PDB file of C-alpha atoms (C1' of nucleotides) in Angstrom:
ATOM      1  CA  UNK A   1       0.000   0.000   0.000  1.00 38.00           C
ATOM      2  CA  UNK A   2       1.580   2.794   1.431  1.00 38.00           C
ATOM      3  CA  UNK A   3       2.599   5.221  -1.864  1.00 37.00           C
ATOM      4  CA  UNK A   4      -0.224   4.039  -3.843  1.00 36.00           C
ATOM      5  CA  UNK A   5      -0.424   0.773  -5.920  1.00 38.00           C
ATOM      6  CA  UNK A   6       1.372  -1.728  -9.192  1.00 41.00           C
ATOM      7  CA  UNK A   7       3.773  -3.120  -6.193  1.00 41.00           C
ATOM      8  CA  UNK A   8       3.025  -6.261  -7.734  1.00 50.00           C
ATOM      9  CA  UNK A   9       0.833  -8.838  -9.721  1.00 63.00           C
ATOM     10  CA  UNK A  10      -2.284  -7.532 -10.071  1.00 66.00           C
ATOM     11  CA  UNK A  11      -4.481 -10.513  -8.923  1.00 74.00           C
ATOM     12  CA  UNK A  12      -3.766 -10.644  -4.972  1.00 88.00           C
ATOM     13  CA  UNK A  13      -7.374  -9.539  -4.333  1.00 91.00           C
ATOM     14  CA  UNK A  14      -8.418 -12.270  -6.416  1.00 91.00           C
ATOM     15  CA  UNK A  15      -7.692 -15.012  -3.877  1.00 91.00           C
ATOM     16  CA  UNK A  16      -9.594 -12.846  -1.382  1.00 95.00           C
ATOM     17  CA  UNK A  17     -12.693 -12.853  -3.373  1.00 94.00           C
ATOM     18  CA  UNK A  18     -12.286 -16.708  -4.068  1.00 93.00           C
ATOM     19  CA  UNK A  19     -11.981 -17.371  -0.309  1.00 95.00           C
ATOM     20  CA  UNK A  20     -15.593 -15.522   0.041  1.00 95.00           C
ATOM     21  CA  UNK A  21     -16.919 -16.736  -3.184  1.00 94.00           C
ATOM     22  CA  UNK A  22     -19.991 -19.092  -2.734  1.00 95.00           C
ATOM     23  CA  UNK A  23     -23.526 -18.302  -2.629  1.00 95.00           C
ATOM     24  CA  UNK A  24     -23.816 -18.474   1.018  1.00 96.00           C
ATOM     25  CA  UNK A  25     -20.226 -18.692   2.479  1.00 97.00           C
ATOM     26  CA  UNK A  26     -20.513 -14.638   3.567  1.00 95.00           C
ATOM     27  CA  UNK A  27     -23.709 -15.650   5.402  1.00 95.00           C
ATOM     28  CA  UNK A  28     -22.020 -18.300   7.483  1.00 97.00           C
ATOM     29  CA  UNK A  29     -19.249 -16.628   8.113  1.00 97.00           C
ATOM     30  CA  UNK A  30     -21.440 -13.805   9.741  1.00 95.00           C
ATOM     31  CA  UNK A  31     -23.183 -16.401  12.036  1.00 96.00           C
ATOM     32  CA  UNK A  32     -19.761 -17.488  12.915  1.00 97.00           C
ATOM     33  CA  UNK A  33     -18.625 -14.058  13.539  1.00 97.00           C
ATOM     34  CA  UNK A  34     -21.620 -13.711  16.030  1.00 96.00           C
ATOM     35  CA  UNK A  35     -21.177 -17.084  18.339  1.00 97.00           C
ATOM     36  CA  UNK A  36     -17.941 -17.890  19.982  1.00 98.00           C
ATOM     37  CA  UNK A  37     -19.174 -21.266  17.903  1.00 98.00           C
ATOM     38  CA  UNK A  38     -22.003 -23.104  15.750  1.00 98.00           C
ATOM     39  CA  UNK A  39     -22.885 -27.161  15.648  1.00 98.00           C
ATOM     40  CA  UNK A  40     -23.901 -28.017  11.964  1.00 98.00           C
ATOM     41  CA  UNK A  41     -27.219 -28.161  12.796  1.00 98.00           C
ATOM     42  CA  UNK A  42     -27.282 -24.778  14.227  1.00 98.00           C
ATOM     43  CA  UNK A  43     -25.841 -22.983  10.937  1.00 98.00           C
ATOM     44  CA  UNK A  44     -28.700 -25.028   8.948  1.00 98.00           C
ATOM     45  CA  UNK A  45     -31.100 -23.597  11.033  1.00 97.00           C
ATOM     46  CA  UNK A  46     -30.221 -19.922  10.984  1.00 96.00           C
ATOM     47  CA  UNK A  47     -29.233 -20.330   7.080  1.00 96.00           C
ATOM     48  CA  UNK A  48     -32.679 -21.366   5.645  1.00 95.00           C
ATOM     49  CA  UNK A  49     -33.021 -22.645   2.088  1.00 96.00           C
ATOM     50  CA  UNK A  50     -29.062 -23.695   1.945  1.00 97.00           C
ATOM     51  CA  UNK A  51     -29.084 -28.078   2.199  1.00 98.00           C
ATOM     52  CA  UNK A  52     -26.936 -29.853   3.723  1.00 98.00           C
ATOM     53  CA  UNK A  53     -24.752 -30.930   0.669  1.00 98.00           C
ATOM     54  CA  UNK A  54     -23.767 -27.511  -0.017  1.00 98.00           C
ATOM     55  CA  UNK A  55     -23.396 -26.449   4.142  1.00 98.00           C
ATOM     56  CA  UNK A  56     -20.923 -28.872   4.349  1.00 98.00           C
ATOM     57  CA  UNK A  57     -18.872 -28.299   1.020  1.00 98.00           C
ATOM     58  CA  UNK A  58     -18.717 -24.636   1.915  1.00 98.00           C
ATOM     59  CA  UNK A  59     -17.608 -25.344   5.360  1.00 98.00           C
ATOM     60  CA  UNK A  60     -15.077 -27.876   4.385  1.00 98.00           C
ATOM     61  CA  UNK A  61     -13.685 -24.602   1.775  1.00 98.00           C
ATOM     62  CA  UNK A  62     -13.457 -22.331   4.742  1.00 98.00           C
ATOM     63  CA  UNK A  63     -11.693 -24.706   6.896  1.00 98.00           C
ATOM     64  CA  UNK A  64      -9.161 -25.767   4.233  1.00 96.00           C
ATOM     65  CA  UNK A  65      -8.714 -22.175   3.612  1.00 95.00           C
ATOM     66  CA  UNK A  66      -8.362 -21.641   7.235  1.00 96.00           C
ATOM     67  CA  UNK A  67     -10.743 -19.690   8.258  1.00 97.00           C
ATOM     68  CA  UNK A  68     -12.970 -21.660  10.378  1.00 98.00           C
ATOM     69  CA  UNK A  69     -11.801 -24.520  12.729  1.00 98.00           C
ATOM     70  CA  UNK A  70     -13.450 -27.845  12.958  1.00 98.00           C
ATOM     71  CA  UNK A  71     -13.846 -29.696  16.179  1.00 98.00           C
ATOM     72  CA  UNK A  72     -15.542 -33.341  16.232  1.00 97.00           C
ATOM     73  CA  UNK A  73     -16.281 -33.998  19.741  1.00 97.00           C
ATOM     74  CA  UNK A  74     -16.593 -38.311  19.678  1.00 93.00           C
ATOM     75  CA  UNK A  75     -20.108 -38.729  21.169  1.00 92.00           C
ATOM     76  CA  UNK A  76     -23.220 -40.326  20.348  1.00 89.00           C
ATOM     77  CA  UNK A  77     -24.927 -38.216  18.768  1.00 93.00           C
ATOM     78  CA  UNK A  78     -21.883 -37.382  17.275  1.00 95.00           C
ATOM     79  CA  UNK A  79     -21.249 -32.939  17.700  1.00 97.00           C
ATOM     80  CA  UNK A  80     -19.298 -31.020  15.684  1.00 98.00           C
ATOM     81  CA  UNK A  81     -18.546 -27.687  16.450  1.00 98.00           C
ATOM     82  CA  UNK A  82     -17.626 -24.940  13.876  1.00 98.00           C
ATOM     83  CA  UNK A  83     -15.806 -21.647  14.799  1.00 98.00           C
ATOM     84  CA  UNK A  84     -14.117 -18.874  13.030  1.00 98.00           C
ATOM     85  CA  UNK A  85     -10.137 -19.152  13.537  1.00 98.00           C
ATOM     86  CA  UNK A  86      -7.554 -16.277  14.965  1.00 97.00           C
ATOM     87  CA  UNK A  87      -6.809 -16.237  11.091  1.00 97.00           C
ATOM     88  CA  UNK A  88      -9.946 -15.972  10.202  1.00 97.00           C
ATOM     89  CA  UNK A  89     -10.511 -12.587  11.994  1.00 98.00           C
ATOM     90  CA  UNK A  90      -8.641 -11.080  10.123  1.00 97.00           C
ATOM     91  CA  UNK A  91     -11.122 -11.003   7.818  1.00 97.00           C
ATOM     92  CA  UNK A  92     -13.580  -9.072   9.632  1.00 96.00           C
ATOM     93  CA  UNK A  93     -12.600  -5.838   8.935  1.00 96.00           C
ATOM     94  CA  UNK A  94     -12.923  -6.344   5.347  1.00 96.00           C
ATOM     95  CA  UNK A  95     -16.295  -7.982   5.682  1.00 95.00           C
ATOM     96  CA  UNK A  96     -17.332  -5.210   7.405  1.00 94.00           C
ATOM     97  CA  UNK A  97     -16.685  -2.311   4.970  1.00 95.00           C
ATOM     98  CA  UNK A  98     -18.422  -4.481   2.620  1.00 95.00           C
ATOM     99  CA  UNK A  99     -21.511  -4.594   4.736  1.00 94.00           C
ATOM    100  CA  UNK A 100     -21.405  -0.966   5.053  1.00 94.00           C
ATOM    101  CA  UNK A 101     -21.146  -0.662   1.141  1.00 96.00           C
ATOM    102  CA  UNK A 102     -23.606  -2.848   0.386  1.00 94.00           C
ATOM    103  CA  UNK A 103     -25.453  -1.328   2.549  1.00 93.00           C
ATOM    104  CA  UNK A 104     -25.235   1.918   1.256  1.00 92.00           C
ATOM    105  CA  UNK A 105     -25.175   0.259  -2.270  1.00 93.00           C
ATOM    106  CA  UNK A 106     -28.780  -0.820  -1.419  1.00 91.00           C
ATOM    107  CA  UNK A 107     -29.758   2.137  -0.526  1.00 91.00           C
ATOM    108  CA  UNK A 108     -28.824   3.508  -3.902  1.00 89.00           C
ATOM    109  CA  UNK A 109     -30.611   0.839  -6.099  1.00 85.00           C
ATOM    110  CA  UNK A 110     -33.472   1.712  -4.404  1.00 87.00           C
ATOM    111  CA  UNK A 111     -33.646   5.368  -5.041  1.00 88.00           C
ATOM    112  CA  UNK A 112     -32.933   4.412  -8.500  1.00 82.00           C
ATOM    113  CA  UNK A 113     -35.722   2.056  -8.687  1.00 81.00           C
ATOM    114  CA  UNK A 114     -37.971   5.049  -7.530  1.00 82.00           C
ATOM    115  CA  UNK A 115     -36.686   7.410  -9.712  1.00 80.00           C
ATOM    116  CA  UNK A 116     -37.832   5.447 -12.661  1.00 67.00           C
ATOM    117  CA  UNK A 117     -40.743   2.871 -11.907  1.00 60.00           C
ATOM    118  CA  UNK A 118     -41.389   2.127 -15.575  1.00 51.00           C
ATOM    119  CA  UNK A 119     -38.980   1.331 -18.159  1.00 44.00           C
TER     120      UNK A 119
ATOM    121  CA  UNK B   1     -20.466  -0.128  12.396  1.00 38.00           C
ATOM    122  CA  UNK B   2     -19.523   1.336  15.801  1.00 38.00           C
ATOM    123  CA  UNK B   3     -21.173  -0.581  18.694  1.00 38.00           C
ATOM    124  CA  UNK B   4     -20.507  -3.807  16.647  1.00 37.00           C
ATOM    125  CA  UNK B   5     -23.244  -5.894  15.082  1.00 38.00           C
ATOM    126  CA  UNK B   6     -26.747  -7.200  14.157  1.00 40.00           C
ATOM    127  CA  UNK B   7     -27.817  -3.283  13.146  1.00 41.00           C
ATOM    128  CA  UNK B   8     -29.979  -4.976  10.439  1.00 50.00           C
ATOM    129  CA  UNK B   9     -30.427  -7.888   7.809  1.00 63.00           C
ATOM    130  CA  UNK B  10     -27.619  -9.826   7.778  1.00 66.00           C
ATOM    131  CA  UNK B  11     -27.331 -10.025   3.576  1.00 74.00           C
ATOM    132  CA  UNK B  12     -25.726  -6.499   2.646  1.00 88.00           C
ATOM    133  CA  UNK B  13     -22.556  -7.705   2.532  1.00 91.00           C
ATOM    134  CA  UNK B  14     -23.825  -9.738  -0.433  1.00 90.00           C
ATOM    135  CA  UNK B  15     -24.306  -7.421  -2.536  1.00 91.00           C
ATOM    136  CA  UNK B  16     -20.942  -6.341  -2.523  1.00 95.00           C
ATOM    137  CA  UNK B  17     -19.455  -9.547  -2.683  1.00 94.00           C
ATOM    138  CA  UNK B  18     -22.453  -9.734  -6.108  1.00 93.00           C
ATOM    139  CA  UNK B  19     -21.068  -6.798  -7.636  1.00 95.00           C
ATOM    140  CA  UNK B  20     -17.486  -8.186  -7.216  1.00 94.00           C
ATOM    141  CA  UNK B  21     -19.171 -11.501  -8.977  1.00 94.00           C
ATOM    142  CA  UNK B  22     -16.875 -11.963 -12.053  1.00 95.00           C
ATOM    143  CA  UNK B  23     -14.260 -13.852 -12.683  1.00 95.00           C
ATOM    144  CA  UNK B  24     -12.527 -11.075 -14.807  1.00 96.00           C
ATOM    145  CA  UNK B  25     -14.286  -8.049 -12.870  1.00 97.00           C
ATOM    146  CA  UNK B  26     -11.438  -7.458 -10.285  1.00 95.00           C
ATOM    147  CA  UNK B  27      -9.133  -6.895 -13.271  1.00 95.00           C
ATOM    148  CA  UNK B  28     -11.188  -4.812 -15.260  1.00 97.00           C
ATOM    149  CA  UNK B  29     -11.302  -2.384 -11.869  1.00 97.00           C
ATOM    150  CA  UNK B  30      -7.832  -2.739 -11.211  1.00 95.00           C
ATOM    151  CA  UNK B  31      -7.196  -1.102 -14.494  1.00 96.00           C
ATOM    152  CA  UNK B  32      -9.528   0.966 -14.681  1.00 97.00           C
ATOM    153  CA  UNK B  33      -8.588   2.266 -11.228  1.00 97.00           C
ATOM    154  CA  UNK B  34      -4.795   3.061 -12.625  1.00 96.00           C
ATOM    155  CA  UNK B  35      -6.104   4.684 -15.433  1.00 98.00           C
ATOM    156  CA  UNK B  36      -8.475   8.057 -16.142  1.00 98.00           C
ATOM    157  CA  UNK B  37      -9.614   6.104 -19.105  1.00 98.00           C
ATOM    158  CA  UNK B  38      -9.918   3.008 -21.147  1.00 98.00           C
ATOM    159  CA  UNK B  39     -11.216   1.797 -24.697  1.00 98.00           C
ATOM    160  CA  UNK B  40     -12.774  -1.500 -24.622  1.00 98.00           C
ATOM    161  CA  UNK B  41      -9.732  -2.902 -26.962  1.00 98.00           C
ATOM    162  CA  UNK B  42      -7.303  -1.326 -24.728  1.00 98.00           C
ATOM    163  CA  UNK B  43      -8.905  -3.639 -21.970  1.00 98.00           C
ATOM    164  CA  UNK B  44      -8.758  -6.633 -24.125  1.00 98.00           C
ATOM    165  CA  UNK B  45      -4.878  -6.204 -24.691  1.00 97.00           C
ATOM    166  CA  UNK B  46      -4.391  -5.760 -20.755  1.00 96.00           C
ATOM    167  CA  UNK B  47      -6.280  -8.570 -20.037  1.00 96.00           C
ATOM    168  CA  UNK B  48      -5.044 -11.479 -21.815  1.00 95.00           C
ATOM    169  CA  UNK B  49      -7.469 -14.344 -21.627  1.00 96.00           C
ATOM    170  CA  UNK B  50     -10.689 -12.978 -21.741  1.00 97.00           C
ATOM    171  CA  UNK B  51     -13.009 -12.550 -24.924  1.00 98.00           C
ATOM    172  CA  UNK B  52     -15.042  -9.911 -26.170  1.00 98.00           C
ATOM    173  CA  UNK B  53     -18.265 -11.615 -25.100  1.00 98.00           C
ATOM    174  CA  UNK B  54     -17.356 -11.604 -21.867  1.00 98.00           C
ATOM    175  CA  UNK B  55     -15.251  -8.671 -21.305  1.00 98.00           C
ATOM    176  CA  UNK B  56     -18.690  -7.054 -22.563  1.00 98.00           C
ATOM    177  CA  UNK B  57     -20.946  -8.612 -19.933  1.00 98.00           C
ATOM    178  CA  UNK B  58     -18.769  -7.746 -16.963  1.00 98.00           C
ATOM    179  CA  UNK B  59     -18.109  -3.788 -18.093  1.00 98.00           C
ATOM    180  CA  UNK B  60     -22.360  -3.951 -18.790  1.00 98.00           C
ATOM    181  CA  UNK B  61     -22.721  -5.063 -15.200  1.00 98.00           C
ATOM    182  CA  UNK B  62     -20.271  -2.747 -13.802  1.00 98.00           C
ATOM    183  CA  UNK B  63     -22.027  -0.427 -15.261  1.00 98.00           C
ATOM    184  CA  UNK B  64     -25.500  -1.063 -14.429  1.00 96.00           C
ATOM    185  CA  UNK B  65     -24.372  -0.975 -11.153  1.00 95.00           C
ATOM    186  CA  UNK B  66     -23.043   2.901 -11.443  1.00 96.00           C
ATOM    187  CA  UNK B  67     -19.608   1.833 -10.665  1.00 97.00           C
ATOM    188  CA  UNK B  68     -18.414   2.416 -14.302  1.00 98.00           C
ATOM    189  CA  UNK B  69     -18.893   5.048 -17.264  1.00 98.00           C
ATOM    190  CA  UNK B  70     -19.638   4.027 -20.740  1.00 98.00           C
ATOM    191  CA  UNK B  71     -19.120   7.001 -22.915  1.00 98.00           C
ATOM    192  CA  UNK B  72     -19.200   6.439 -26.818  1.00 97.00           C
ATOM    193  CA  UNK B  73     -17.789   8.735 -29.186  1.00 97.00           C
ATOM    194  CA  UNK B  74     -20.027   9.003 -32.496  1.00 92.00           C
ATOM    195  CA  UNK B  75     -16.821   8.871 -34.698  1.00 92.00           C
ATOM    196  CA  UNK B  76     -15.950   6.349 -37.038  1.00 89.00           C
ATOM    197  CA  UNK B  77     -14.459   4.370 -36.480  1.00 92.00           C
ATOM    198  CA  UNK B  78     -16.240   3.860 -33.426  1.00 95.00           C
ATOM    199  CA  UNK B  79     -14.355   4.640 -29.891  1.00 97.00           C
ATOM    200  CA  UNK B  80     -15.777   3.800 -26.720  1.00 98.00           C
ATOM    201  CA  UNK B  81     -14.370   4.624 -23.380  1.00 98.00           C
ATOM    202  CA  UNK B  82     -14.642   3.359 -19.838  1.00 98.00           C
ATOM    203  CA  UNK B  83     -14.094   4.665 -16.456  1.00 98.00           C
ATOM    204  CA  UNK B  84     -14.627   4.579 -12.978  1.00 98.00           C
ATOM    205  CA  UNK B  85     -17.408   6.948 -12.073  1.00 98.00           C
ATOM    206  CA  UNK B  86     -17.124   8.994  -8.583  1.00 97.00           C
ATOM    207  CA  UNK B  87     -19.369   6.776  -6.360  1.00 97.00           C
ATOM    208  CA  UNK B  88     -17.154   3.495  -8.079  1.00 97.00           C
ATOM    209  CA  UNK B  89     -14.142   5.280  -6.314  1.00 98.00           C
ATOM    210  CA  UNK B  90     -16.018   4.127  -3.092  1.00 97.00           C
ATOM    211  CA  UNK B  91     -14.720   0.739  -3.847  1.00 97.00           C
ATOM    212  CA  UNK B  92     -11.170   1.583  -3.674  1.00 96.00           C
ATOM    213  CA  UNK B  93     -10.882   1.039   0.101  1.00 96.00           C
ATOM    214  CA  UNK B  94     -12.532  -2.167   0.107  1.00 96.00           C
ATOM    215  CA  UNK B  95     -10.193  -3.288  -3.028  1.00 95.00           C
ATOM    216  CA  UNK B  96      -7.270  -2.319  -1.274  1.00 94.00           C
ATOM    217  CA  UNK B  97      -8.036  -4.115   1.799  1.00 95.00           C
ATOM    218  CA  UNK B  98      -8.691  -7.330  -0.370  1.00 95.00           C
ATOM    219  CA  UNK B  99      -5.419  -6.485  -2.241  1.00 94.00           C
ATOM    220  CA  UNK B 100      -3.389  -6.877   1.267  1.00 95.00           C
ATOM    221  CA  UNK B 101      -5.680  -9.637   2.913  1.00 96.00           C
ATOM    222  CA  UNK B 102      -4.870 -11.437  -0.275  1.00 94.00           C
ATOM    223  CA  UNK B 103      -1.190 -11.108  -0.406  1.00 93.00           C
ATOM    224  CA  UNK B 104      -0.911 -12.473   3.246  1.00 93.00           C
ATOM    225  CA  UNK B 105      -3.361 -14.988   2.250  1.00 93.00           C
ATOM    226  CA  UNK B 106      -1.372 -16.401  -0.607  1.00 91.00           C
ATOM    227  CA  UNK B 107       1.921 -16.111   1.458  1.00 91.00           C
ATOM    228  CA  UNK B 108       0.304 -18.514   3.953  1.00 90.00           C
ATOM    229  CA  UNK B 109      -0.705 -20.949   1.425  1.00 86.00           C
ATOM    230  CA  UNK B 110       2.689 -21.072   0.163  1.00 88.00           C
ATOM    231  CA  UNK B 111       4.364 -21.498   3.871  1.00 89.00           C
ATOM    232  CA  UNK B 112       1.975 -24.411   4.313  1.00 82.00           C
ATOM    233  CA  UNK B 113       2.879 -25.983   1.037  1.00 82.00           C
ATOM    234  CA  UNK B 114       6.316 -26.268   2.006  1.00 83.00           C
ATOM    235  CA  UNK B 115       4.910 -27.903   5.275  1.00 80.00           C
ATOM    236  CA  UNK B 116       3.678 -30.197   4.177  1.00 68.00           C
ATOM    237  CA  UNK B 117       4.969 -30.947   0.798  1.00 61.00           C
ATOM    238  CA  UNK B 118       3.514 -34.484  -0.363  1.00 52.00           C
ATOM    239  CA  UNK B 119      -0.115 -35.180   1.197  1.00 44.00           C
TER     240      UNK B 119
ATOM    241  C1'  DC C   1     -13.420  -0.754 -33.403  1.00 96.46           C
ATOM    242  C1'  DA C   2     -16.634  -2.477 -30.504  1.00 96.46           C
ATOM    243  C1'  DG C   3     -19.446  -5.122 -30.191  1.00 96.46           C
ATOM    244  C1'  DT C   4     -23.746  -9.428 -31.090  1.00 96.46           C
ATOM    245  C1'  DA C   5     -25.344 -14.040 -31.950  1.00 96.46           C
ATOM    246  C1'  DT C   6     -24.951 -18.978 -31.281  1.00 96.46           C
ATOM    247  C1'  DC C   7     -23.611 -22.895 -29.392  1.00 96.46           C
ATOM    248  C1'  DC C   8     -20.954 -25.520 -26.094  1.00 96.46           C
ATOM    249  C1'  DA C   9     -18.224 -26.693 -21.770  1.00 96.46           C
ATOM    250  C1'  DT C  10     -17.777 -26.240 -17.010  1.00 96.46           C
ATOM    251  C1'  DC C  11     -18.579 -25.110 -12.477  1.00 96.46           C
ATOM    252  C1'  DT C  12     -21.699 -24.386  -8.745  1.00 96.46           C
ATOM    253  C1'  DT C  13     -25.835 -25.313  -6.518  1.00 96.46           C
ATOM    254  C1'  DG C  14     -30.027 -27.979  -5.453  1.00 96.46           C
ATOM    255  C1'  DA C  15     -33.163 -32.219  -4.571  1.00 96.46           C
ATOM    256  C1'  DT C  16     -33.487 -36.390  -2.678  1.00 96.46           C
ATOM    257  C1'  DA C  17     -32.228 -40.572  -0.485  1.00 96.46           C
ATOM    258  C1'  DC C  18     -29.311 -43.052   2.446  1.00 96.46           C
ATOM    259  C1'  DT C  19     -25.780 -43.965   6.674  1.00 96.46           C
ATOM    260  C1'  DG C  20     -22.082 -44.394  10.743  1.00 96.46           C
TER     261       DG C  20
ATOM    262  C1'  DC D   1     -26.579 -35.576  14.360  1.00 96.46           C
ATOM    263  C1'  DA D   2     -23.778 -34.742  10.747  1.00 96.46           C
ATOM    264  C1'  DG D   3     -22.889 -35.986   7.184  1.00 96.46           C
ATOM    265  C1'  DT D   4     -22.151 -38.749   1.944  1.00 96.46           C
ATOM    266  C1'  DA D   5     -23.820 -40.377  -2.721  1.00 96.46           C
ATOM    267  C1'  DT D   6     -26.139 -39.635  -6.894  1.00 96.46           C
ATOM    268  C1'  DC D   7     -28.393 -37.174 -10.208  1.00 96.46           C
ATOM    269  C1'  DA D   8     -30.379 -32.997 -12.187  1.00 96.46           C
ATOM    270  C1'  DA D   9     -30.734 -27.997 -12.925  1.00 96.46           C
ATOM    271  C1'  DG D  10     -28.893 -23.458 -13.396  1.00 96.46           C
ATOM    272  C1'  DA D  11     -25.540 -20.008 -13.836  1.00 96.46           C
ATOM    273  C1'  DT D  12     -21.221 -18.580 -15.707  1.00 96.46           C
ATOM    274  C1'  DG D  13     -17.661 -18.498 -18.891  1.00 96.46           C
ATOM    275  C1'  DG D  14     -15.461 -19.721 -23.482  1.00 96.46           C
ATOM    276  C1'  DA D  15     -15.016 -20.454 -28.826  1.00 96.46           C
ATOM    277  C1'  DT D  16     -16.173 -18.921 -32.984  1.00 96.46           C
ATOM    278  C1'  DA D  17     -18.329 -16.352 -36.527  1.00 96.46           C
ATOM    279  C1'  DC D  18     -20.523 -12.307 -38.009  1.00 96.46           C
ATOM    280  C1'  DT D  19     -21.779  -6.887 -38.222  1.00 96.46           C
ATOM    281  C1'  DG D  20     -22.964  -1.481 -37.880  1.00 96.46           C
TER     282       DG D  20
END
DNA sequence: CAGTATCCATCTTGATACTG
DNA sequence: CAGTATCAAGATGGATACTG
């Protein structure tokens, strides 16, 4: 960063937008952010419409990405626990100006949407 | 921001990570952002790889959006330019933040290759 | 030059059923 | 409970040819 920018291949951002690209992976990742940690059956509950093939591929991305730690506890019922890393923090300030931009981006569309209602 | 959390529906960040939604998109901003201006072939050359079709869809998005400028000059032959409109530049911080995050992320990866080289 | 039009390949996601 | 297996559907991107 610091004087400005071409300090070297342009596609670093480009792994950050792979680690967050899937259709739901920001929306488990805010859960996460929100509960010291989640059991599978939890994040399927607060995530309605994802299924359970796609929870668990998306989990398995973040953890291999390491992001979010997975902890089997051996019991029956079997439990296992989901929680966002110490590496995975450091994602949270970037997920945060994005909220605030979307938000705002939102915002926009919508005044938009008013400002022309037919088209 | 501020106090922390949960100010509203959890999904704005989405929207962001939508308009990101590309495969090529990043690039066509991280151009655009280095330059005043662009004509559409002058992003094909800097962006080896991708085809007209596509480089098309992704600058129409962008600039349904309002993050880009389309501005065609009635000459012939034809010249079209493109450029990052005002409320676009309210990307930059987030793209910059990715930028970084995603530097340290691929650093990482790379450390833990060397781990663990045969898995 | 700056696109469109078609058609095809691939990748991601979803529906449903089954299991340690 | 927390998955996996299988199959189908949808979205995205690519190749190629053509045009105002």
């Amino acid at each position: 960063m610091s004087s400005g920018h071409r300090t070297d291949s342009p596609c670093s951002a480009v792994s950050t937008l792979q680690v967050l690209s899937g259709k739901w992976k920001w929306l488990i990742l805010y859960h996460l952010f929100q509960h010291p940690s989640l059991r599978f059956s939890e994040l399927m509950r607060m995530i309605p419409g994802i299924t359970q093939r796609v929870l668990t591929k998306q989990l398995r991305e973040l953890e291999d990405e390491g992001i979010v730690q997975r902890t089997v506890y051996p019991e029956v019922p079997p439990r296992v626990e989901y929680a966002i890393t110490p590496y995975g923090q450091s994602l949270r300030p970037i997920l945060d100006l994005m909220h605030a931009w979307g938000l705002e981006h939102l915002r926009r569309k919508a005044e938009r949407a008013q400002q022309e209602p037919q088209r």
